[in-house]
Amino acid sequence: FTNPVVWQDFADGDIIRVGDAYYYSASTMHYSPGAPILRSYDLVNWEYAGHSVPRLDFDSTAYDLTGTRAYVKGIWASAFNHRPSNNTYYWLGCTEFNRTYVYTAATVDSTWSKKARINKCYYDAGLLFDNDTPYVAYGNGTISVAQLNTDLTAEVRSQTVYQTPSNIGTLEGARMYKRGNYYYIWLTRPANGQYVLRSTSPFGPYEQRQILLDLPGPIPGGGVPHQGGLVQTQNGDWWYMAFTDAYPGGRMPTLAPITWTGDGWPVLQTVNGRWATTYPRPNLPWRPLAPMTGNDTFAGTTLGPQYEWNHNPDTSKFSVGNGLRLSTATVTNDLYNARNTLTRRIQGPSSTATVQLDYSAMANGDRAGLAMLRDQSAWIGIRKDNGSTR
């Protein structure tokens, strides 16, 4: 297979296996619905499956883009896991450095619902169920572990388990695992390193090992693969799904095998001193998946999971079925304040988007078309002024 396995922006990934299916959860900041979920059966081919956060219901009108905005807020590195005892999926994430939300669902593509708000920030959280006890590893520089109550609505205890030494800088992006008798906390040094902590107790003390630092990645001109998480296949093999920064596309999921030393430390498998562009495929069966690109006539009753809005939409101002119909939701001269801007990720390393646009119902002052929506943006489309369009 060839890296990156998905050439689209899916940052800060968490990856799990449930039976023979693999799920990948990512950050989405101000986009709604948030926390997209991808599904795979071979770790190489992926499809859109759903979102853990149906609407950014984060106790702030900024997420509705009504007067205030939530750019660079919302969903950062969050935790995603499945609990076998009640066959429930959990998403847990901190917003704005001061509160954490928990969402649950019976299946990844079903309706997710808010379970709890915890008035503490589990920054860059990783979630582990250990004999059904929920633990959360979190922090920036100072790494802590919290034990939550049975239904993940409150904290039972927490304590600092590791202080990052100054010669490393900072560590964050925690993921927590148990293998054999050891607990592991997987940590990133942004944006060029990966480390792991190990202990026989969830609350430490922990030892530390470096996994990679300044390792050349698989995308020409791209960054060092880092962050992300580990997953074990049904065959017992281990894989590491990191992401690789590559402007302008974003942060692309990037896969490599992991082996373990005899005394229980993970080792990244490199090729000629780098994260390889190609590795032998995982020993997993292939299944047909829904393609991540292609035509969409918006014939259904809902938007597909490949779509997200810039902030929460005004649901009264759009409809689908026999096409997508957008009505003016805000009057503004600023793209970044324009509500009901529908988005999807660009496909790298290069791609083409083609739309058929019916602008016959546009009113004077309306603007409609396509934008490349980033910190700096450009658009092409139709504007109607004084009864004429151009």
C-alpha positions in Angstrom: 0.0 0.0 0.0 1.0 3.6 -0.4 1.1 6.4 2.2 -0.8 8.5 3.0 -3.6 6.0 3.1 -6.1 8.9 3.1 -5.0 12.0 1.3 -7.5 14.2 3.1 -7.3 16.3 6.2 -8.1 14.1 9.2 -6.0 15.4 12.0 -5.3 14.1 15.5 -6.6 10.7 14.8 -7.8 8.0 17.3 -8.0 4.5 15.9 -9.8 1.4 17.2 -10.9 -2.1 16.1 -14.3 -3.6 16.9 -14.5 -7.1 15.6 -13.2 -7.0 12.1 -13.9 -3.3 11.5 -11.6 -0.4 12.1 -12.7 3.1 13.0 -10.8 6.4 12.8 -11.9 9.6 14.6 -10.5 13.0 13.8 -10.5 16.7 14.9 -12.8 19.2 13.1 -12.5 22.4 15.2 -15.5 24.7 14.1 -17.0 22.3 11.5 -20.5 20.8 12.1 -21.3 17.9 12.5 -18.0 17.3 14.2 -15.6 14.5 15.0 -15.9 12.5 11.7 -15.6 8.7 11.8 -14.0 6.7 9.0 -14.4 2.9 8.6 -12.1 0.3 7.2 -11.6 -3.4 7.1 -8.0 -3.5 5.9 -6.5 -0.3 7.4 -5.7 0.9 3.9 -9.1 1.6 2.2 -11.4 3.9 4.2 -15.0 5.2 3.9 -17.0 7.9 5.7 -19.1 6.4 8.4 -20.6 9.2 10.5 -19.8 11.9 13.1 -19.7 11.6 16.9 -21.0 15.1 17.5 -24.1 15.7 15.4 -24.1 19.4 16.3 -21.6 21.6 18.1 -23.7 21.8 21.3 -20.9 23.3 23.4 -22.8 25.9 25.5 -21.8 28.8 23.3 -23.6 30.7 20.6 -20.2 31.2 18.9 -20.7 27.8 17.3 -23.8 29.0 15.6 -21.9 31.9 13.8 -24.5 34.4 15.1 -22.5 37.5 16.0 -19.5 35.6 17.4 -17.3 32.9 15.8 -15.6 29.6 16.9 -12.7 29.4 14.5 -9.8 27.4 16.1 -12.1 26.4 18.9 -14.4 23.4 19.2 -13.1 19.8 18.5 -9.4 19.3 19.0 -7.6 16.0 19.7 -10.3 14.0 21.3 -10.8 10.4 22.4 -12.8 7.6 20.7 -13.4 4.1 21.9 -15.8 1.2 22.2 -16.9 -0.5 25.4 -17.6 -4.2 25.0 -19.6 -4.6 28.3 -22.5 -2.4 27.0 -21.6 -2.5 23.2 -21.4 1.3 23.2 -19.2 3.8 21.4 -17.8 6.8 23.3 -16.4 10.1 22.2 -14.8 12.4 24.7 -13.3 15.9 24.0 -12.3 19.1 25.7 -13.4 22.5 24.3 -11.9 25.9 25.0 -9.5 24.5 27.6 -12.1 24.4 30.4 -14.8 21.7 29.8 -15.1 18.2 28.5 -18.1 16.6 26.7 -19.0 12.9 26.4 -21.1 11.6 23.5 -22.3 8.0 23.0 -23.9 5.8 20.4 -24.9 2.2 19.8 -23.3 2.1 16.3 -20.9 4.6 14.7 -23.3 5.6 12.0 -26.4 5.9 14.2 -27.6 9.0 16.2 -25.0 10.1 18.7 -26.2 11.9 21.9 -24.6 14.0 24.5 -24.0 12.0 27.6 -22.3 14.5 30.0 -20.4 17.7 30.5 -17.5 17.5 32.9 -16.3 20.9 34.1 -12.6 20.1 33.6 -10.4 20.0 30.5 -9.0 16.6 29.6 -6.7 18.2 27.0 -5.7 15.9 24.1 -7.4 13.0 25.8 -7.0 9.3 25.3 -9.6 6.8 26.6 -9.0 3.3 27.9 -11.4 0.8 29.2 -9.5 -1.6 31.5 -11.7 -4.4 32.8 -14.5 -1.9 32.2 -12.9 0.9 34.3 -12.6 4.1 32.2 -9.2 5.9 32.3 -8.3 9.1 30.5 -4.7 10.1 29.8 -4.4 13.8 29.1 -2.2 17.0 29.3 0.4 19.2 27.7 3.9 18.8 29.1 2.4 17.7 32.4 0.7 14.3 31.7 -2.1 13.1 34.0 -4.4 10.1 34.2 -8.0 10.4 35.5 -10.3 7.5 36.5 -13.9 8.3 35.6 -17.1 6.8 37.1 -18.9 3.9 35.5 -21.0 6.0 33.2 -18.3 8.5 32.3 -20.2 11.5 33.7 -17.8 12.5 36.5 -14.2 12.0 37.7 -13.3 9.6 40.5 -9.7 10.6 40.8 -6.8 12.0 38.8 -3.1 12.6 39.3 0.0 13.7 37.4 1.9 10.7 36.2 4.7 12.3 34.1 6.5 15.7 33.8 8.1 16.1 30.3 11.8 17.0 30.7 13.0 20.3 29.3 15.3 18.6 26.8 12.3 17.1 25.1 10.2 20.3 25.1 6.5 19.3 25.4 4.5 16.2 24.9 0.8 16.0 24.2 -1.8 14.1 22.1 -2.2 11.2 24.6 -3.5 7.8 23.8 -3.7 5.1 26.5 -3.4 1.3 26.0 -2.9 -1.8 27.9 -0.8 -4.7 26.6 -0.1 -7.6 28.9 0.7 -6.3 32.3 1.7 -2.8 31.1 -0.1 0.4 30.6 1.2 2.6 27.8 0.6 6.3 27.1 1.4 7.2 23.5 2.5 10.9 23.2 3.6 13.3 20.5 6.2 16.0 20.5 4.6 18.5 18.0 5.3 18.4 15.2 8.3 16.1 14.8 8.5 13.4 17.5 6.7 10.5 19.1 7.3 9.0 22.6 5.8 6.4 24.8 5.4 5.9 28.5 5.1 2.6 30.3 4.0 1.4 33.7 2.5 -1.5 35.5 -0.2 0.8 37.1 -2.4 3.4 35.3 -1.2 5.9 37.8 2.5 5.2 37.4 5.3 5.6 37.9 6.1 5.6 34.1 9.2 5.0 32.1 9.7 6.8 28.8 11.1 5.8 25.4 11.5 7.7 22.2 9.8 6.2 19.2 10.8 8.7 16.4 12.3 12.1 16.1 12.8 14.2 12.9 12.0 11.1 10.8 11.6 11.8 7.1 8.0 11.1 6.0 6.3 9.7 2.9 5.0 13.0 1.3 7.5 15.1 -0.6 7.7 18.5 1.0 5.5 17.2 3.9 6.3 17.0 7.6 7.3 14.3 10.1 4.6 11.6 10.7 3.5 11.9 14.4 0.6 11.8 16.9 -2.3 9.4 16.1 -2.6 6.0 17.7 -2.0 2.3 17.8 -4.3 -0.6 16.8 -4.0 -4.4 17.0 -5.5 -6.5 14.2 -7.5 -9.6 14.8 -4.4 -11.5 13.7 -2.3 -10.0 16.5 -0.3 -7.5 14.3 0.2 -3.9 15.5 0.0 -0.8 13.4 0.6 2.9 14.0 -1.7 5.5 12.2 -0.1 8.9 12.5 -0.7 12.0 10.4 1.6 13.9 8.1 1.3 17.6 7.6 1.3 18.6 3.9 0.3 22.1 2.9 -2.3 22.9 1.6 -4.2 19.7 2.1 -3.9 19.4 5.9 -2.9 16.5 8.0 -3.1 13.1 6.2 -3.5 9.7 7.9 -0.2 7.7 7.5 0.2 4.0 8.3 3.3 1.9 9.4 3.8 -1.4 11.2 4.8 -1.7 14.8 6.8 -4.6 16.4 7.5 -5.1 20.1 10.8 -5.8 21.8 11.1 -8.9 24.0 10.9 -6.7 27.1 7.7 -5.0 25.9 8.5 -1.7 24.1 7.0 -0.7 20.8 9.3 -0.2 17.8 8.3 1.6 14.6 9.3 -0.2 11.4 11.2 2.1 9.1 12.7 1.6 5.6 16.1 3.1 4.8 15.9 5.4 7.8 12.4 6.9 7.0 8.7 6.3 7.3 8.2 4.5 4.0 6.0 5.5 1.2 5.1 1.9 0.7 4.8 -1.1 3.1 3.4 -4.6 2.7 -0.3 -4.6 3.1 -1.8 -5.7 6.5 -2.8 -9.3 6.4 -6.5 -8.4 6.4 -9.4 -9.2 4.0 -10.6 -6.6 1.5 -14.2 -5.5 1.5 -15.9 -3.0 -0.9 -16.4 0.4 0.5 -18.2 3.6 -0.6 -15.7 5.7 -2.5 -14.6 9.0 -0.9 -14.8 10.9 -4.2 -17.3 10.9 -7.0 -20.6 12.4 -8.1 -23.4 13.5 -5.7 -26.8 14.5 -6.9 -28.2 15.0 -3.3 -31.1 12.7 -4.0 -31.5 11.5 -0.4 -33.2 13.0 2.5 -30.0 13.9 4.4 -26.4 15.0 3.5 -23.8 12.2 3.5 -21.1 12.1 6.2 -18.5 13.5 3.8 -20.1 16.9 4.3 -19.7 19.4 7.2 -20.9 23.0 7.6 -18.8 25.9 8.6 -20.2 26.2 12.2 -23.7 25.0 13.0 -26.1 25.6 10.1 -29.5 27.2 10.1 -31.4 24.1 9.2 -34.4 26.1 7.9 -32.3 27.5 5.2 -31.3 24.4 3.2 -32.8 21.2 1.9 -31.7 18.1 0.0 -33.6 15.8 -2.4 -33.4 16.4 -6.1 -30.3 18.5 -5.5 -29.1 20.7 -2.7 -31.0 24.0 -2.2 -29.3 26.8 -0.3 -31.2 29.9 0.8 -29.6 33.0 2.2 -28.9 32.4 5.9 -26.9 35.6 6.6 -26.3 39.0 5.0 -22.6 39.8 5.2 -19.7 40.8 3.1 -17.4 38.4 4.9 -17.1 34.8 3.8 -16.0 33.8 7.3 -19.3 35.2 8.7 -21.4 33.6 6.0 -23.6 30.9 7.6 -24.6 27.7 5.9 -21.3 27.4 4.0 -21.3 23.7 3.1 -17.8 22.1 3.1 -15.9 18.9 2.3 -12.2 18.1 2.3 -10.1 18.5 -0.8 -8.5 15.3 -2.2 -4.7 15.4 -2.5 -2.2 15.7 -3.9 -4.4 17.5 -6.5 -8.0 17.3 -7.4 -10.9 18.9 -9.3 -14.3 19.9 -8.1 -17.2 20.4 -10.6 -20.6 21.7 -9.8 -23.9 22.3 -11.6 -25.3 25.5 -10.2 -28.9 26.8 -10.8 -28.7 30.5 -10.0 -32.1 31.5 -11.4 -33.6 32.2 -7.9 -30.8 34.4 -6.7 -31.7 37.8 -5.3 -29.9 41.1 -5.7 -26.8 41.1 -3.5 -26.6 37.3 -3.4 -23.3 35.4 -4.0 -23.1 31.7 -4.7 -20.3 29.4 -5.8 -17.2 27.5 -4.6 -14.6 28.6 -2.2 -11.3 27.3 -1.0 -12.0 27.8 2.7 -8.8 28.3 4.7 -7.2 31.0 6.9 -6.8 32.7 3.5 -9.5 31.9 1.0 -10.5 32.5 -2.6 -13.8 31.9 -4.4 -15.3 31.6 -7.8 -19.0 31.8 -8.6 -22.0 34.0 -9.5 -22.9 37.4 -8.1 -26.2 39.1 -8.7 -26.4 42.9 -8.6 -29.1 45.3 -10.0 -30.9 42.6 -11.7 -27.9 41.2 -13.6 -25.6 38.3 -12.9 -21.9 37.8 -13.7 
